[in-house]
Tab-separated table of N, CA and C in Angstrom:
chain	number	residue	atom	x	y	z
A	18	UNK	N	-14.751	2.377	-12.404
A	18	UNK	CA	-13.607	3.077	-11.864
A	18	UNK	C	-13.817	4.584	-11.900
A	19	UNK	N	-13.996	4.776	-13.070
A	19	UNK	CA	-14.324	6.568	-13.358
A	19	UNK	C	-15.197	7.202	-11.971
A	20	UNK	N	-16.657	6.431	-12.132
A	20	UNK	CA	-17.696	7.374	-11.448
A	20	UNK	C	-17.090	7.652	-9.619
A	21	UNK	N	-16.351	6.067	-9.173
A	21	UNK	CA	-16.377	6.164	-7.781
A	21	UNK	C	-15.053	7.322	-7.502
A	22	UNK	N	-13.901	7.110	-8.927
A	22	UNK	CA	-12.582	8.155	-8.677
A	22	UNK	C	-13.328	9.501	-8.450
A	23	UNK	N	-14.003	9.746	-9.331
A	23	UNK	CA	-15.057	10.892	-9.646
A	23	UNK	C	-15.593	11.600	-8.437
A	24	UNK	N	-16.287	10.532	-7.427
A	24	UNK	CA	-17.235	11.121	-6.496
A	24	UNK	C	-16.019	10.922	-5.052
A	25	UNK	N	-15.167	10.155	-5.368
A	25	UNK	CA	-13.985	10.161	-4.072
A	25	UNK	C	-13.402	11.767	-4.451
A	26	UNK	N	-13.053	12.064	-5.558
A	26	UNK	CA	-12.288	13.378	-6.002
A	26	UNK	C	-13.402	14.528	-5.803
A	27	UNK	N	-15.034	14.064	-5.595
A	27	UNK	CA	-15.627	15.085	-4.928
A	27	UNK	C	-15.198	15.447	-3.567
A	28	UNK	N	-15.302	14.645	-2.929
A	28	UNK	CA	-15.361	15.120	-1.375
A	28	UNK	C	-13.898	15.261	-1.049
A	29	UNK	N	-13.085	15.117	-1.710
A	29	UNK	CA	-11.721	16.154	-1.466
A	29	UNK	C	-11.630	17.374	-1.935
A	30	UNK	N	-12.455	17.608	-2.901
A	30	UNK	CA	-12.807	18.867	-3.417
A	30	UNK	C	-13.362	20.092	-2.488
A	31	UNK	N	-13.885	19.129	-1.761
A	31	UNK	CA	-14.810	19.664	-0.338
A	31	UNK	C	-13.464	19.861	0.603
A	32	UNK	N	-12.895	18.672	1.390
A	32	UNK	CA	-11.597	18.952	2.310
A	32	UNK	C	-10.862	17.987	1.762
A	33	UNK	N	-9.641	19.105	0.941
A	33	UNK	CA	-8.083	18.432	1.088
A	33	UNK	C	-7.912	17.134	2.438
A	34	UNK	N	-8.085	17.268	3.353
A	34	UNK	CA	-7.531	16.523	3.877
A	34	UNK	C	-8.237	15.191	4.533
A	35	UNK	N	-9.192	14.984	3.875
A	35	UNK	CA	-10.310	13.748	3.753
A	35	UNK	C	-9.623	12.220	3.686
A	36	UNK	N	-8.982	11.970	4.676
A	36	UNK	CA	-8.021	10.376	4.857
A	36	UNK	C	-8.763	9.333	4.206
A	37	UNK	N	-10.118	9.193	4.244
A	37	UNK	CA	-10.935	8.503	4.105
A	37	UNK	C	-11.400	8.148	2.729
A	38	UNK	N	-11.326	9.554	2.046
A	38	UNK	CA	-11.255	9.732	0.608
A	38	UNK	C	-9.842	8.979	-0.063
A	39	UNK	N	-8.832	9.658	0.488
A	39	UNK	CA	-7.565	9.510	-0.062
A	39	UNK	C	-6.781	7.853	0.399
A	40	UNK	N	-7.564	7.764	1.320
A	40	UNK	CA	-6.823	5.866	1.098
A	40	UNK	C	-7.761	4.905	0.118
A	41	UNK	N	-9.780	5.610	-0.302
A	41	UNK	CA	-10.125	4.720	-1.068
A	41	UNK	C	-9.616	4.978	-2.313
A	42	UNK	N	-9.128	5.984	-2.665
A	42	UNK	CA	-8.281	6.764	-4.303
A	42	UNK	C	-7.559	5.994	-4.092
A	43	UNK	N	-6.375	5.562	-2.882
A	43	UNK	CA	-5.341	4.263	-3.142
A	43	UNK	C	-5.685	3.126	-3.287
A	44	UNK	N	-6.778	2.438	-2.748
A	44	UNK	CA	-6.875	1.592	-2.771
A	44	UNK	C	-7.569	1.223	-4.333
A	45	UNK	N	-8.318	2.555	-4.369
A	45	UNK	CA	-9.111	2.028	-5.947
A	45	UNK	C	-8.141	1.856	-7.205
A	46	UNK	N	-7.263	2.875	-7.113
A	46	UNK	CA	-6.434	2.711	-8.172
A	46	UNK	C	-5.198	1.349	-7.699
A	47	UNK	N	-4.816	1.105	-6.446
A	47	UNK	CA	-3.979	-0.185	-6.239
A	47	UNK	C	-4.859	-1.495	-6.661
A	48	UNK	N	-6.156	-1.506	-6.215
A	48	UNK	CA	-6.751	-2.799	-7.186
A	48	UNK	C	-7.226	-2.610	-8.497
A	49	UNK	N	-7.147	-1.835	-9.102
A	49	UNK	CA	-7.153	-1.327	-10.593
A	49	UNK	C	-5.779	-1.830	-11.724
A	50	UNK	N	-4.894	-1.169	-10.448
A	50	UNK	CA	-3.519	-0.984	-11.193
A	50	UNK	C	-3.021	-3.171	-11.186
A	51	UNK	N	-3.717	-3.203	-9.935
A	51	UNK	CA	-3.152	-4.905	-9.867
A	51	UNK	C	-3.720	-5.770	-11.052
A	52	UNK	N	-5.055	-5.697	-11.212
A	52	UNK	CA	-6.106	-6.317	-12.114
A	52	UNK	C	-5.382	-5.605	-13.547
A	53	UNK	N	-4.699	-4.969	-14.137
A	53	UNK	CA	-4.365	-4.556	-15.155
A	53	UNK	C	-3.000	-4.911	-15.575
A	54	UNK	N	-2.016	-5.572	-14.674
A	54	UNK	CA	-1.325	-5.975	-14.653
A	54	UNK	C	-1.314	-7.551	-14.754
A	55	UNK	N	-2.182	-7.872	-13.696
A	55	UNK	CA	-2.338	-9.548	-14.168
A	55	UNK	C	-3.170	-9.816	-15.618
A	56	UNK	N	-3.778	-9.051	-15.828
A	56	UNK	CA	-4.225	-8.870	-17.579
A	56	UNK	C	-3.376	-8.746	-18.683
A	57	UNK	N	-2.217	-8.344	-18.327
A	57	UNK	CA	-1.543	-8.095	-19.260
A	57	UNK	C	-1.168	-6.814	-19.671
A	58	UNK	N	-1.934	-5.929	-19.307
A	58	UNK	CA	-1.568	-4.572	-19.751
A	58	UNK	C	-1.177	-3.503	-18.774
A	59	UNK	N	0.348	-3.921	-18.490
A	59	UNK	CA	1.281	-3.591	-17.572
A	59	UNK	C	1.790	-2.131	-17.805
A	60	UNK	N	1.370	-1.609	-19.004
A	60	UNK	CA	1.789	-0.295	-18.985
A	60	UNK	C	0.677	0.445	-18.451
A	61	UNK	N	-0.681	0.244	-18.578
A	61	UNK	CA	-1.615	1.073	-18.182
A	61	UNK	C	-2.021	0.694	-16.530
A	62	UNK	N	-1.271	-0.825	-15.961
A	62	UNK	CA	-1.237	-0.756	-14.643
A	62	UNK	C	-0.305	0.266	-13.548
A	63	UNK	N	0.849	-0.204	-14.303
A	63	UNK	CA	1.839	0.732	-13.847
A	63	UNK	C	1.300	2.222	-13.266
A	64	UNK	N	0.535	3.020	-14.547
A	64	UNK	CA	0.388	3.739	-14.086
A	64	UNK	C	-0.729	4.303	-13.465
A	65	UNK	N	-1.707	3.210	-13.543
A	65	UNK	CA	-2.635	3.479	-11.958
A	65	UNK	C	-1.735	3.352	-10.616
A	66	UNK	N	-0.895	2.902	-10.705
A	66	UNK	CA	0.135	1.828	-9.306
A	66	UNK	C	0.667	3.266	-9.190
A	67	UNK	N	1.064	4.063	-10.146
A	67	UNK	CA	1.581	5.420	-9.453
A	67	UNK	C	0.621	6.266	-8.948
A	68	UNK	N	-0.820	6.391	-9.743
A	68	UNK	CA	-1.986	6.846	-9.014
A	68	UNK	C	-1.989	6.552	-7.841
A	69	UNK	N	-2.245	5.088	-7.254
A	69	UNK	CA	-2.183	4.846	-5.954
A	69	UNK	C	-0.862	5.662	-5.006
A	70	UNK	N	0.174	5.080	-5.510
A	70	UNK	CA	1.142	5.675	-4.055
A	70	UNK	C	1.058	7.349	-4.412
A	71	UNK	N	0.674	8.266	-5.244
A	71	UNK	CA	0.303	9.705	-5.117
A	71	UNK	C	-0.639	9.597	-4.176
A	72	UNK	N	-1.479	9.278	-4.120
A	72	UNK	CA	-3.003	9.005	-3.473
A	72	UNK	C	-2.108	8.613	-1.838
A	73	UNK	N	-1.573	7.437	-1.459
A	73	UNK	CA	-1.517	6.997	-0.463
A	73	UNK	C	0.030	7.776	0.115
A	74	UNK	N	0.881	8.710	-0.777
A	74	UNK	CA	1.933	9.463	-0.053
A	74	UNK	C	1.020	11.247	0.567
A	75	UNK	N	-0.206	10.848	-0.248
A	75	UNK	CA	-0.911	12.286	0.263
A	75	UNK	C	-1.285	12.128	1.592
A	76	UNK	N	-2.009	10.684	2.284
A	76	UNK	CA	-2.441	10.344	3.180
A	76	UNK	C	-1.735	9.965	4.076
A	77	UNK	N	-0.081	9.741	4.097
A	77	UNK	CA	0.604	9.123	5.046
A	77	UNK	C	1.506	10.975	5.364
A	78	UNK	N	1.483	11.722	4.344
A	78	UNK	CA	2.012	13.135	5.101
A	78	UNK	C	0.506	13.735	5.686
A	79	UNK	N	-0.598	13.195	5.854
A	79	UNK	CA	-1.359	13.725	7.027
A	79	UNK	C	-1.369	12.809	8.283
A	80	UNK	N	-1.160	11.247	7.598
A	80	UNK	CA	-1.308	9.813	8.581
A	80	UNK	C	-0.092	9.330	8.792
A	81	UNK	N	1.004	10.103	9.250
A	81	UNK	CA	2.597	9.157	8.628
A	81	UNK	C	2.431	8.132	9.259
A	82	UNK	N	1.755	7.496	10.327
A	82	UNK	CA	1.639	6.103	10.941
A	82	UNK	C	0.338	5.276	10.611
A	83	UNK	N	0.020	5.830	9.676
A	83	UNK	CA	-1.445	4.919	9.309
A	83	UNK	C	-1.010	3.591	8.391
A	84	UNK	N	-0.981	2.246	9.681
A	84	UNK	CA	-0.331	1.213	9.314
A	84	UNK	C	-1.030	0.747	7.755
A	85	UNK	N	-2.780	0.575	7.730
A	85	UNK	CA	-2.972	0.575	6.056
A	85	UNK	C	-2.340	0.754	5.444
A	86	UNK	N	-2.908	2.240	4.990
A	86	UNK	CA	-1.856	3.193	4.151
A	86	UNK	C	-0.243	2.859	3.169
A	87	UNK	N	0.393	2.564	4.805
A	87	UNK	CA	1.674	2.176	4.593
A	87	UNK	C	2.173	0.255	3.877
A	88	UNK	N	0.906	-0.196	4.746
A	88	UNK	CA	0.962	-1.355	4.001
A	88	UNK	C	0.498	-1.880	2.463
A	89	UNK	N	-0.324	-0.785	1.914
A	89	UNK	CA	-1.232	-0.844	0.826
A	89	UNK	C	-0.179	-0.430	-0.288
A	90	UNK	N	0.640	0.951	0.571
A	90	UNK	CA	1.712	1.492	-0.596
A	90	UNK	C	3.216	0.122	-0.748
A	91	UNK	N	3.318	-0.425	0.812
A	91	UNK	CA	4.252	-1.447	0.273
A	91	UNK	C	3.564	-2.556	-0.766
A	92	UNK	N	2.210	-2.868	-1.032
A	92	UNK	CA	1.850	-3.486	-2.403
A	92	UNK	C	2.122	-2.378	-3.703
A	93	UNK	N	1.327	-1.293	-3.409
A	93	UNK	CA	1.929	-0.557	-4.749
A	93	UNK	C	3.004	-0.902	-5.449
A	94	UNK	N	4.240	-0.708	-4.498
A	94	UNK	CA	5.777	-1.105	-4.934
A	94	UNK	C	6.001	-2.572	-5.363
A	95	UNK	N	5.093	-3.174	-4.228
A	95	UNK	CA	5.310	-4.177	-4.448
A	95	UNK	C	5.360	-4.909	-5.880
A	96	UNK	N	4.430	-5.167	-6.365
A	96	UNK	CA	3.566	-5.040	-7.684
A	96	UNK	C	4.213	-4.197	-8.796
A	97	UNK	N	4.913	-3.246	-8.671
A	97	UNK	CA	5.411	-2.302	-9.839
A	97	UNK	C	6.909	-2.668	-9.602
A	98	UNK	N	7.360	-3.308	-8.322
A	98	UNK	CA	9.078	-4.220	-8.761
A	98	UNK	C	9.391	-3.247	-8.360
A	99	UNK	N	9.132	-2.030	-7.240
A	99	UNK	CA	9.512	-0.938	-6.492
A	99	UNK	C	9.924	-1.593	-5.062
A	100	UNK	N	11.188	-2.468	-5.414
A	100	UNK	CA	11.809	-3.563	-3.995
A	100	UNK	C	11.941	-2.172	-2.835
A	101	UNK	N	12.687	-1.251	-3.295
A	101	UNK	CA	13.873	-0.502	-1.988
A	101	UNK	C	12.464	0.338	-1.519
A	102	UNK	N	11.456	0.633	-2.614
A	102	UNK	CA	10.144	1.490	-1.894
A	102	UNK	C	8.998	0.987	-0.917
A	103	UNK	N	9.163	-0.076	-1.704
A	103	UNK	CA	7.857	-1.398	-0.885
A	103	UNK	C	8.305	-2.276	0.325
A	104	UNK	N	10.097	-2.594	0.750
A	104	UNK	CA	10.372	-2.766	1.710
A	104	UNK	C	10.317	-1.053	2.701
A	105	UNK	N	10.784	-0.024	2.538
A	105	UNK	CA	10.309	0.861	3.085
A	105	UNK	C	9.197	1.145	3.709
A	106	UNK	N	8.408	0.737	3.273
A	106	UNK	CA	6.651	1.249	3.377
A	106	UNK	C	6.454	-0.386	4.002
A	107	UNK	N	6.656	-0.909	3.760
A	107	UNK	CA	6.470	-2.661	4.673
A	107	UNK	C	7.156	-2.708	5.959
A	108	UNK	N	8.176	-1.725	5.876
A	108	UNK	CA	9.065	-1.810	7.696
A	108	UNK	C	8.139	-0.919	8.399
A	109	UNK	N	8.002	0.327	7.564
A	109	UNK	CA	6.845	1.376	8.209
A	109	UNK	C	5.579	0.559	9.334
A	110	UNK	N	5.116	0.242	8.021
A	110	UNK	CA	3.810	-0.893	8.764
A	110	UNK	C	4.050	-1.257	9.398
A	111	UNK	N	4.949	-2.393	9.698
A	111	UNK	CA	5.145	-3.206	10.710
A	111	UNK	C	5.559	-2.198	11.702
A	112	UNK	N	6.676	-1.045	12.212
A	112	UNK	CA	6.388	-0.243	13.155
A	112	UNK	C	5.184	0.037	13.393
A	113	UNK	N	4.242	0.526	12.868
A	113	UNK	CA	2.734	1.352	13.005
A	113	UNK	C	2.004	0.000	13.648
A	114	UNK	N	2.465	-1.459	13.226
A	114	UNK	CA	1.005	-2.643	13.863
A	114	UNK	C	1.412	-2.865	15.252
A	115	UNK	N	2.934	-2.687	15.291
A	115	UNK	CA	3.520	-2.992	16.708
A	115	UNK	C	2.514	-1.801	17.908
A	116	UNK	N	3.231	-0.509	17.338
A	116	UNK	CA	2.288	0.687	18.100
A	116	UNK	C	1.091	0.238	18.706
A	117	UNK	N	0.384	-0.590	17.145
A	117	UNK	CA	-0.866	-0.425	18.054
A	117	UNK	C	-1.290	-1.805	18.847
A	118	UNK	N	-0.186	-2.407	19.010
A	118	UNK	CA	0.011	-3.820	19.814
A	118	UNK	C	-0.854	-4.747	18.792
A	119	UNK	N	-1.021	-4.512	17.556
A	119	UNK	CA	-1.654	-5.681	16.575
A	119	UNK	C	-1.107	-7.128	17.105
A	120	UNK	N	-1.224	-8.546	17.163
A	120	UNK	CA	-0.798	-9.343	16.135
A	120	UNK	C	-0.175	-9.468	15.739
A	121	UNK	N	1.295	-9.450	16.339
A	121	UNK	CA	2.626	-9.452	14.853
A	121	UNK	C	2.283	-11.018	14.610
A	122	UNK	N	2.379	-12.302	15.164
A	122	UNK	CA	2.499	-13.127	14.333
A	122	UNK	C	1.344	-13.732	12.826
A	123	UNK	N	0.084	-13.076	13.352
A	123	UNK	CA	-0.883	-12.899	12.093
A	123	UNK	C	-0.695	-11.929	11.187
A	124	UNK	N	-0.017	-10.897	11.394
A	124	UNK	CA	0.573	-10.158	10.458
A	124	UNK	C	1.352	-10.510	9.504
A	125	UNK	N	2.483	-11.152	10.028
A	125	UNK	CA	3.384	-11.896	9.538
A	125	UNK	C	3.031	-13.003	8.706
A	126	UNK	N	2.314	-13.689	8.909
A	126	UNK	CA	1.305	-14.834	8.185
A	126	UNK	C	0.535	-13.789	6.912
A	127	UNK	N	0.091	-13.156	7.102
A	127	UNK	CA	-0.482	-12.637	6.084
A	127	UNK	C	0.476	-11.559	4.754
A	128	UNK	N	1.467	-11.252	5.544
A	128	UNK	CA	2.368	-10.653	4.864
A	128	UNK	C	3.309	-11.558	3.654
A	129	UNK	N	3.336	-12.600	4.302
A	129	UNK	CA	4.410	-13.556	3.911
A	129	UNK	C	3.577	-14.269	2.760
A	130	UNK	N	1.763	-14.516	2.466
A	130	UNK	CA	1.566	-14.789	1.707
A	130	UNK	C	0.734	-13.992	0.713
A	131	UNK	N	1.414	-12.871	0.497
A	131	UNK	CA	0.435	-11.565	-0.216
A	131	UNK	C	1.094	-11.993	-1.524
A	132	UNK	N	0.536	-11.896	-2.309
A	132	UNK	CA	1.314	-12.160	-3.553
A	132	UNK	C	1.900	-10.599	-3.963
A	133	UNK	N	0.825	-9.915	-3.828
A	133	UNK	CA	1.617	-8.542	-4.138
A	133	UNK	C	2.579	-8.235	-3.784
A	134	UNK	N	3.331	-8.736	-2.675
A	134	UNK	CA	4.657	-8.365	-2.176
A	134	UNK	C	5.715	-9.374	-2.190
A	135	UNK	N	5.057	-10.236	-3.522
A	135	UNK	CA	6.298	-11.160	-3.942
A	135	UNK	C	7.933	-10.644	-4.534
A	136	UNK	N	7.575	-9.391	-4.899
A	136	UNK	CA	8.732	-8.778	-5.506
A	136	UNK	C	9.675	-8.734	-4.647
A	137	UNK	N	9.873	-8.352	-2.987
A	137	UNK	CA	9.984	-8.339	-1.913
A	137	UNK	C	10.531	-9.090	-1.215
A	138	UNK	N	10.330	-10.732	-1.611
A	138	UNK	CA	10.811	-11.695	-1.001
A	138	UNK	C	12.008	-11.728	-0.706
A	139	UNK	N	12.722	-11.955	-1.909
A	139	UNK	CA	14.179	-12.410	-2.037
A	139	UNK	C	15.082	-11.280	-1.874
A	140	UNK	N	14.572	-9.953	-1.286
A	140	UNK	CA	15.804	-8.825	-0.451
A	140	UNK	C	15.886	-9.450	1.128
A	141	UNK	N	17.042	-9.570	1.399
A	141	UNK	CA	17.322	-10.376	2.951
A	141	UNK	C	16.514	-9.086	3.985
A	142	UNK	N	16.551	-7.638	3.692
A	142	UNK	CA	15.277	-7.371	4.295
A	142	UNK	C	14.290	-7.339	4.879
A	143	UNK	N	13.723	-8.292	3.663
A	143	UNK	CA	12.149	-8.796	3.485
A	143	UNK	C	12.300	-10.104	4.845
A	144	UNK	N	13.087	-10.324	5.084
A	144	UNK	CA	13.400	-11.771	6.147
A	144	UNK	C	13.357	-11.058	7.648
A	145	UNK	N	14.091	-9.367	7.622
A	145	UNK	CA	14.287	-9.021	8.942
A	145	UNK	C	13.039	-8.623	8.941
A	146	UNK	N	12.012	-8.043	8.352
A	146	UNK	CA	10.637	-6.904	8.911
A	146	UNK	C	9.569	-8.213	9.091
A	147	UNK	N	10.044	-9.334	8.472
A	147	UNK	CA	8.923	-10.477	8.895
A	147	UNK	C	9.380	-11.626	9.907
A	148	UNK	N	10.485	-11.371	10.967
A	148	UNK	CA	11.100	-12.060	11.840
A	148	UNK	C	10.344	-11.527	13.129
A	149	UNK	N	9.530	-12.595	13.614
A	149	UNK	CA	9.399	-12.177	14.783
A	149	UNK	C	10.522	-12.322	16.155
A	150	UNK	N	10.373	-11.608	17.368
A	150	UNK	CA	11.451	-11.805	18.037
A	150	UNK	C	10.957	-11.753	19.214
């Protein structure tokens, strides 16, 4: 974890605004923060899980439609029981996959069985952003 945070936090060092850098900082610390949580040690996940959405709110005020991004941070929440943040960032996405004419019904399939965004389920919400129409 260290060396790759390390050499990702190089080349932002180089340019602030390195998307590329700053969604693998989310993503490294969102599968960090997940794996530390299903371990058991939910306090030191937690706060990689805030590493990540710092990391992935840096990249969505340069990318505000970068459907990833937005979908990676609705696991963040997801995962840390952040319902009202992770449906936020999960409606996002789903605007941003439409944009780019994705797939909504494979989306939807894949959304519906993320475990990370089990927290998610049971807000009636979570029923409208995964309704296709």
């Amino acid at each position: 974890y260290e060396a790759v945070a390390s050499a990702l936090g190089a080349a932002l060092g180089i340019d602030q605004s390195h998307t590329e850098a700053l969604a693998a900082l989310g993503e490294l610390c969102l599968d960090t923060g997940r794996e530390l949580v299903a371990a058991g040690h939910g306090e030191l996940g937690i706060q990689r899980l805030s590493e990540a959405w710092a990391w992935y709110q840096r990249l969505l005020a340069l990318q505000p439609g970068d459907a990833n991004g937005l979908y990676n941070a609705a696991c963040v929440h997801g995962i840390a029981g952040n319902v009202a943040l992770g449906l936020e960032c999960l409606g996002r996405a789903r605007s941003a996959e439409e944009l780019a004419e994705a797939d909504m019904e494979e989306w939807v399939r894949g959304v519906v069985t993320d475990a990370d965004l089990g927290n998610l389920h049971q807000d009636p919400q979570f029923a409208l952003i995964v309704t296709i129409q």
